Amino acid sequence: MISPDLTALEALEISIRTEIDSQELYKDIADQCKNEFLRERFLNLMNEEKKHQSILIKMHKELFKEVELKIPPSQISRDEILAKLYKPESITDVIKFAIEKERKSREFYLDAAEIVQDLSGKRMFRYLADMEFTHQMILNAELEMIEKYPAYFNHPIDYEIEQSFQKRKK
């Protein structure tokens, strides 16, 4: 639950910071992936967050033309995340962190939709909440794959046909 004293302007600025932090997180994870398919998945999430940031900046310009955009500092320790990424066994922790971050972002956007008076602002925050939920589901699926198949994160997918399926030479 967000503070009842939070203004629509502050909600926008916090939202922009959240999207920037998410972009950096997904880029850092993608940079560590040896599996090209998984790497692309995280780069796509990073690009989604960039789109969200653009939407929020546009909304700021429309609603607060005369007010300079002031993005608050990050609350995430990037060094801590990077340290975890270099330990293969803790990639699950990083993805769980990303899932929780998406969940909190969704809650924040739903709360922000309640405090803004502008109808297009309400729709924008609800849309972003839905997108963050989608990201949460994507991350849950990737987490499940990594937990079931630990090599999934660290190795390229090998599509060679198993020996038992190859035609036998006569």
PDB file of C-alpha atoms in Angstrom:
ATOM      1  CA  MET A   1       0.000   0.000   0.000  1.00  0.00           C
ATOM      2  CA  ILE A   2       1.367   3.406  -0.920  1.00  0.00           C
ATOM      3  CA  SER A   3       1.229   6.437   1.316  1.00  0.00           C
ATOM      4  CA  PRO A   4      -2.042   8.359   1.056  1.00  0.00           C
ATOM      5  CA  ASP A   5       0.103  11.515   0.910  1.00  0.00           C
ATOM      6  CA  LEU A   6       1.803  10.403  -2.300  1.00  0.00           C
ATOM      7  CA  THR A   7       0.986  12.707  -5.194  1.00  0.00           C
ATOM      8  CA  ALA A   8       0.424  11.657  -8.801  1.00  0.00           C
ATOM      9  CA  LEU A   9       3.698  13.412  -9.692  1.00  0.00           C
ATOM     10  CA  GLU A  10       5.624  11.436  -7.070  1.00  0.00           C
ATOM     11  CA  ALA A  11       3.973   8.202  -8.209  1.00  0.00           C
ATOM     12  CA  LEU A  12       5.116   8.894 -11.779  1.00  0.00           C
ATOM     13  CA  GLU A  13       8.673   9.656 -10.691  1.00  0.00           C
ATOM     14  CA  ILE A  14       8.882   6.512  -8.545  1.00  0.00           C
ATOM     15  CA  SER A  15       7.434   4.493 -11.418  1.00  0.00           C
ATOM     16  CA  ILE A  16      10.098   5.761 -13.809  1.00  0.00           C
ATOM     17  CA  ARG A  17      12.820   4.806 -11.307  1.00  0.00           C
ATOM     18  CA  THR A  18      11.306   1.339 -10.959  1.00  0.00           C
ATOM     19  CA  GLU A  19      11.357   0.835 -14.728  1.00  0.00           C
ATOM     20  CA  ILE A  20      14.998   1.978 -14.958  1.00  0.00           C
ATOM     21  CA  ASP A  21      15.999  -0.416 -12.153  1.00  0.00           C
ATOM     22  CA  SER A  22      14.186  -3.273 -13.877  1.00  0.00           C
ATOM     23  CA  GLN A  23      15.943  -2.554 -17.175  1.00  0.00           C
ATOM     24  CA  GLU A  24      19.327  -2.726 -15.472  1.00  0.00           C
ATOM     25  CA  LEU A  25      18.426  -5.929 -13.637  1.00  0.00           C
ATOM     26  CA  TYR A  26      17.280  -7.707 -16.811  1.00  0.00           C
ATOM     27  CA  LYS A  27      20.332  -6.537 -18.752  1.00  0.00           C
ATOM     28  CA  ASP A  28      22.631  -7.819 -16.004  1.00  0.00           C
ATOM     29  CA  ILE A  29      20.881 -11.196 -15.983  1.00  0.00           C
ATOM     30  CA  ALA A  30      20.961 -11.404 -19.802  1.00  0.00           C
ATOM     31  CA  ASP A  31      24.683 -10.628 -19.825  1.00  0.00           C
ATOM     32  CA  GLN A  32      25.286 -13.702 -17.652  1.00  0.00           C
ATOM     33  CA  CYS A  33      23.167 -16.119 -19.708  1.00  0.00           C
ATOM     34  CA  LYS A  34      25.009 -18.575 -21.899  1.00  0.00           C
ATOM     35  CA  ASN A  35      21.699 -19.954 -23.138  1.00  0.00           C
ATOM     36  CA  GLU A  36      20.785 -17.720 -26.092  1.00  0.00           C
ATOM     37  CA  PHE A  37      17.036 -18.369 -25.805  1.00  0.00           C
ATOM     38  CA  LEU A  38      17.027 -17.378 -22.120  1.00  0.00           C
ATOM     39  CA  ARG A  39      19.268 -14.386 -22.856  1.00  0.00           C
ATOM     40  CA  GLU A  40      16.770 -13.152 -25.456  1.00  0.00           C
ATOM     41  CA  ARG A  41      13.931 -13.589 -22.959  1.00  0.00           C
ATOM     42  CA  PHE A  42      15.659 -11.253 -20.476  1.00  0.00           C
ATOM     43  CA  LEU A  43      16.574  -8.752 -23.193  1.00  0.00           C
ATOM     44  CA  ASN A  44      12.909  -8.697 -24.235  1.00  0.00           C
ATOM     45  CA  LEU A  45      11.913  -7.990 -20.630  1.00  0.00           C
ATOM     46  CA  MET A  46      14.493  -5.189 -20.542  1.00  0.00           C
ATOM     47  CA  ASN A  47      12.988  -3.686 -23.710  1.00  0.00           C
ATOM     48  CA  GLU A  48       9.476  -3.950 -22.255  1.00  0.00           C
ATOM     49  CA  GLU A  49      10.645  -1.952 -19.241  1.00  0.00           C
ATOM     50  CA  LYS A  50      12.124   0.681 -21.591  1.00  0.00           C
ATOM     51  CA  LYS A  51       8.725   1.002 -23.264  1.00  0.00           C
ATOM     52  CA  HIS A  52       7.086   1.425 -19.868  1.00  0.00           C
ATOM     53  CA  GLN A  53       9.606   4.133 -18.999  1.00  0.00           C
ATOM     54  CA  SER A  54       8.760   5.966 -22.245  1.00  0.00           C
ATOM     55  CA  ILE A  55       5.034   5.754 -21.505  1.00  0.00           C
ATOM     56  CA  LEU A  56       5.604   7.192 -18.028  1.00  0.00           C
ATOM     57  CA  ILE A  57       7.834  10.013 -19.279  1.00  0.00           C
ATOM     58  CA  LYS A  58       5.227  10.914 -21.912  1.00  0.00           C
ATOM     59  CA  MET A  59       2.539  10.962 -19.219  1.00  0.00           C
ATOM     60  CA  HIS A  60       4.749  13.223 -17.073  1.00  0.00           C
ATOM     61  CA  LYS A  61       5.150  15.662 -19.978  1.00  0.00           C
ATOM     62  CA  GLU A  62       1.402  15.706 -20.611  1.00  0.00           C
ATOM     63  CA  LEU A  63       0.286  16.090 -16.999  1.00  0.00           C
ATOM     64  CA  PHE A  64       3.123  18.168 -15.554  1.00  0.00           C
ATOM     65  CA  LYS A  65       4.389  20.339 -18.424  1.00  0.00           C
ATOM     66  CA  GLU A  66       5.881  22.965 -16.142  1.00  0.00           C
ATOM     67  CA  VAL A  67       7.472  20.566 -13.641  1.00  0.00           C
ATOM     68  CA  GLU A  68      10.996  19.245 -14.091  1.00  0.00           C
ATOM     69  CA  LEU A  69      11.229  15.456 -13.924  1.00  0.00           C
ATOM     70  CA  LYS A  70      13.096  14.392 -10.766  1.00  0.00           C
ATOM     71  CA  ILE A  71      13.818  10.677 -10.723  1.00  0.00           C
ATOM     72  CA  PRO A  72      14.491   9.428  -7.187  1.00  0.00           C
ATOM     73  CA  PRO A  73      17.644   7.410  -6.442  1.00  0.00           C
ATOM     74  CA  SER A  74      17.578   3.647  -6.779  1.00  0.00           C
ATOM     75  CA  GLN A  75      16.755   1.560  -3.721  1.00  0.00           C
ATOM     76  CA  ILE A  76      18.456  -1.524  -5.199  1.00  0.00           C
ATOM     77  CA  SER A  77      22.097  -2.391  -4.617  1.00  0.00           C
ATOM     78  CA  ARG A  78      23.359  -3.218  -8.096  1.00  0.00           C
ATOM     79  CA  ASP A  79      26.636  -4.556  -6.685  1.00  0.00           C
ATOM     80  CA  GLU A  80      24.728  -7.064  -4.560  1.00  0.00           C
ATOM     81  CA  ILE A  81      22.750  -8.281  -7.572  1.00  0.00           C
ATOM     82  CA  LEU A  82      25.888  -8.553  -9.715  1.00  0.00           C
ATOM     83  CA  ALA A  83      27.677 -10.514  -6.982  1.00  0.00           C
ATOM     84  CA  LYS A  84      24.809 -13.032  -6.930  1.00  0.00           C
ATOM     85  CA  LEU A  85      24.824 -13.352 -10.708  1.00  0.00           C
ATOM     86  CA  TYR A  86      28.403 -14.601 -10.679  1.00  0.00           C
ATOM     87  CA  LYS A  87      27.390 -17.553  -8.490  1.00  0.00           C
ATOM     88  CA  PRO A  88      25.558 -20.095 -10.649  1.00  0.00           C
ATOM     89  CA  GLU A  89      23.587 -21.520  -7.726  1.00  0.00           C
ATOM     90  CA  SER A  90      22.135 -18.135  -6.848  1.00  0.00           C
ATOM     91  CA  ILE A  91      20.556 -17.303 -10.207  1.00  0.00           C
ATOM     92  CA  THR A  92      17.339 -18.642  -8.696  1.00  0.00           C
ATOM     93  CA  ASP A  93      17.660 -16.039  -5.928  1.00  0.00           C
ATOM     94  CA  VAL A  94      18.102 -13.281  -8.506  1.00  0.00           C
ATOM     95  CA  ILE A  95      15.053 -14.435 -10.468  1.00  0.00           C
ATOM     96  CA  LYS A  96      13.019 -14.715  -7.250  1.00  0.00           C
ATOM     97  CA  PHE A  97      14.112 -11.147  -6.478  1.00  0.00           C
ATOM     98  CA  ALA A  98      12.953 -10.061  -9.961  1.00  0.00           C
ATOM     99  CA  ILE A  99       9.610 -11.837  -9.457  1.00  0.00           C
ATOM    100  CA  GLU A 100       9.104 -10.048  -6.146  1.00  0.00           C
ATOM    101  CA  LYS A 101      10.102  -6.739  -7.754  1.00  0.00           C
ATOM    102  CA  GLU A 102       7.492  -7.265 -10.490  1.00  0.00           C
ATOM    103  CA  ARG A 103       4.867  -8.147  -7.866  1.00  0.00           C
ATOM    104  CA  LYS A 104       5.614  -4.989  -5.877  1.00  0.00           C
ATOM    105  CA  SER A 105       5.584  -2.888  -9.050  1.00  0.00           C
ATOM    106  CA  ARG A 106       2.173  -4.292  -9.936  1.00  0.00           C
ATOM    107  CA  GLU A 107       0.815  -3.465  -6.478  1.00  0.00           C
ATOM    108  CA  PHE A 108       2.286   0.021  -6.688  1.00  0.00           C
ATOM    109  CA  TYR A 109       0.709   0.635 -10.105  1.00  0.00           C
ATOM    110  CA  LEU A 110      -2.685  -0.589  -8.908  1.00  0.00           C
ATOM    111  CA  ASP A 111      -2.457   1.740  -5.898  1.00  0.00           C
ATOM    112  CA  ALA A 112      -1.266   4.614  -8.110  1.00  0.00           C
ATOM    113  CA  ALA A 113      -4.280   4.067 -10.381  1.00  0.00           C
ATOM    114  CA  GLU A 114      -6.457   4.793  -7.358  1.00  0.00           C
ATOM    115  CA  ILE A 115      -4.769   8.089  -6.441  1.00  0.00           C
ATOM    116  CA  VAL A 116      -4.497   9.752  -9.853  1.00  0.00           C
ATOM    117  CA  GLN A 117      -7.492  11.821 -10.867  1.00  0.00           C
ATOM    118  CA  ASP A 118      -6.831  11.795 -14.604  1.00  0.00           C
ATOM    119  CA  LEU A 119      -8.709   8.987 -16.383  1.00  0.00           C
ATOM    120  CA  SER A 120      -5.887   8.343 -18.852  1.00  0.00           C
ATOM    121  CA  GLY A 121      -3.488   8.160 -15.893  1.00  0.00           C
ATOM    122  CA  LYS A 122      -5.697   5.559 -14.236  1.00  0.00           C
ATOM    123  CA  ARG A 123      -5.764   3.501 -17.430  1.00  0.00           C
ATOM    124  CA  MET A 124      -2.004   3.836 -17.872  1.00  0.00           C
ATOM    125  CA  PHE A 125      -1.270   2.602 -14.341  1.00  0.00           C
ATOM    126  CA  ARG A 126      -3.711  -0.303 -14.726  1.00  0.00           C
ATOM    127  CA  TYR A 127      -2.111  -1.225 -18.045  1.00  0.00           C
ATOM    128  CA  LEU A 128       1.349  -1.155 -16.453  1.00  0.00           C
ATOM    129  CA  ALA A 129       0.068  -3.280 -13.551  1.00  0.00           C
ATOM    130  CA  ASP A 130      -1.156  -5.879 -16.047  1.00  0.00           C
ATOM    131  CA  MET A 131       2.180  -5.824 -17.885  1.00  0.00           C
ATOM    132  CA  GLU A 132       4.107  -6.315 -14.636  1.00  0.00           C
ATOM    133  CA  PHE A 133       1.882  -9.302 -13.846  1.00  0.00           C
ATOM    134  CA  THR A 134       2.755 -10.751 -17.259  1.00  0.00           C
ATOM    135  CA  HIS A 135       6.453 -10.279 -16.490  1.00  0.00           C
ATOM    136  CA  GLN A 136       5.940 -12.004 -13.158  1.00  0.00           C
ATOM    137  CA  MET A 137       4.435 -15.033 -14.934  1.00  0.00           C
ATOM    138  CA  ILE A 138       7.286 -15.145 -17.483  1.00  0.00           C
ATOM    139  CA  LEU A 139       9.827 -15.067 -14.664  1.00  0.00           C
ATOM    140  CA  ASN A 140       7.963 -17.796 -12.780  1.00  0.00           C
ATOM    141  CA  ALA A 141       8.166 -20.001 -15.882  1.00  0.00           C
ATOM    142  CA  GLU A 142      11.901 -19.340 -16.256  1.00  0.00           C
ATOM    143  CA  LEU A 143      12.477 -20.039 -12.569  1.00  0.00           C
ATOM    144  CA  GLU A 144      10.672 -23.356 -12.900  1.00  0.00           C
ATOM    145  CA  MET A 145      12.852 -24.294 -15.889  1.00  0.00           C
ATOM    146  CA  ILE A 146      16.055 -23.386 -14.054  1.00  0.00           C
ATOM    147  CA  GLU A 147      15.014 -25.337 -10.959  1.00  0.00           C
ATOM    148  CA  LYS A 148      14.055 -28.409 -13.001  1.00  0.00           C
ATOM    149  CA  TYR A 149      16.985 -28.182 -15.412  1.00  0.00           C
ATOM    150  CA  PRO A 150      19.895 -26.335 -13.747  1.00  0.00           C
ATOM    151  CA  ALA A 151      22.008 -26.446 -16.911  1.00  0.00           C
ATOM    152  CA  TYR A 152      19.297 -24.443 -18.721  1.00  0.00           C
ATOM    153  CA  PHE A 153      20.756 -21.129 -17.516  1.00  0.00           C
ATOM    154  CA  ASN A 154      24.412 -21.892 -18.154  1.00  0.00           C
ATOM    155  CA  HIS A 155      24.448 -23.871 -21.355  1.00  0.00           C
ATOM    156  CA  PRO A 156      23.259 -23.301 -24.871  1.00  0.00           C
ATOM    157  CA  ILE A 157      20.351 -25.472 -25.876  1.00  0.00           C
ATOM    158  CA  ASP A 158      21.653 -28.416 -27.854  1.00  0.00           C
ATOM    159  CA  TYR A 159      19.171 -29.657 -30.398  1.00  0.00           C
ATOM    160  CA  GLU A 160      21.200 -32.581 -31.690  1.00  0.00           C
ATOM    161  CA  ILE A 161      19.196 -35.725 -32.153  1.00  0.00           C
ATOM    162  CA  GLU A 162      19.885 -38.319 -29.533  1.00  0.00           C
ATOM    163  CA  GLN A 163      21.724 -41.394 -30.729  1.00  0.00           C
ATOM    164  CA  SER A 164      18.726 -43.613 -30.047  1.00  0.00           C
ATOM    165  CA  PHE A 165      16.658 -41.659 -32.579  1.00  0.00           C
ATOM    166  CA  GLN A 166      19.160 -41.615 -35.401  1.00  0.00           C
ATOM    167  CA  LYS A 167      18.780 -44.024 -38.284  1.00  0.00           C
ATOM    168  CA  ARG A 168      21.036 -46.973 -37.985  1.00  0.00           C
ATOM    169  CA  LYS A 169      23.398 -47.537 -40.847  1.00  0.00           C
ATOM    170  CA  LYS A 170      23.065 -50.980 -42.374  1.00  0.00           C
TER     171      LYS A 170
END
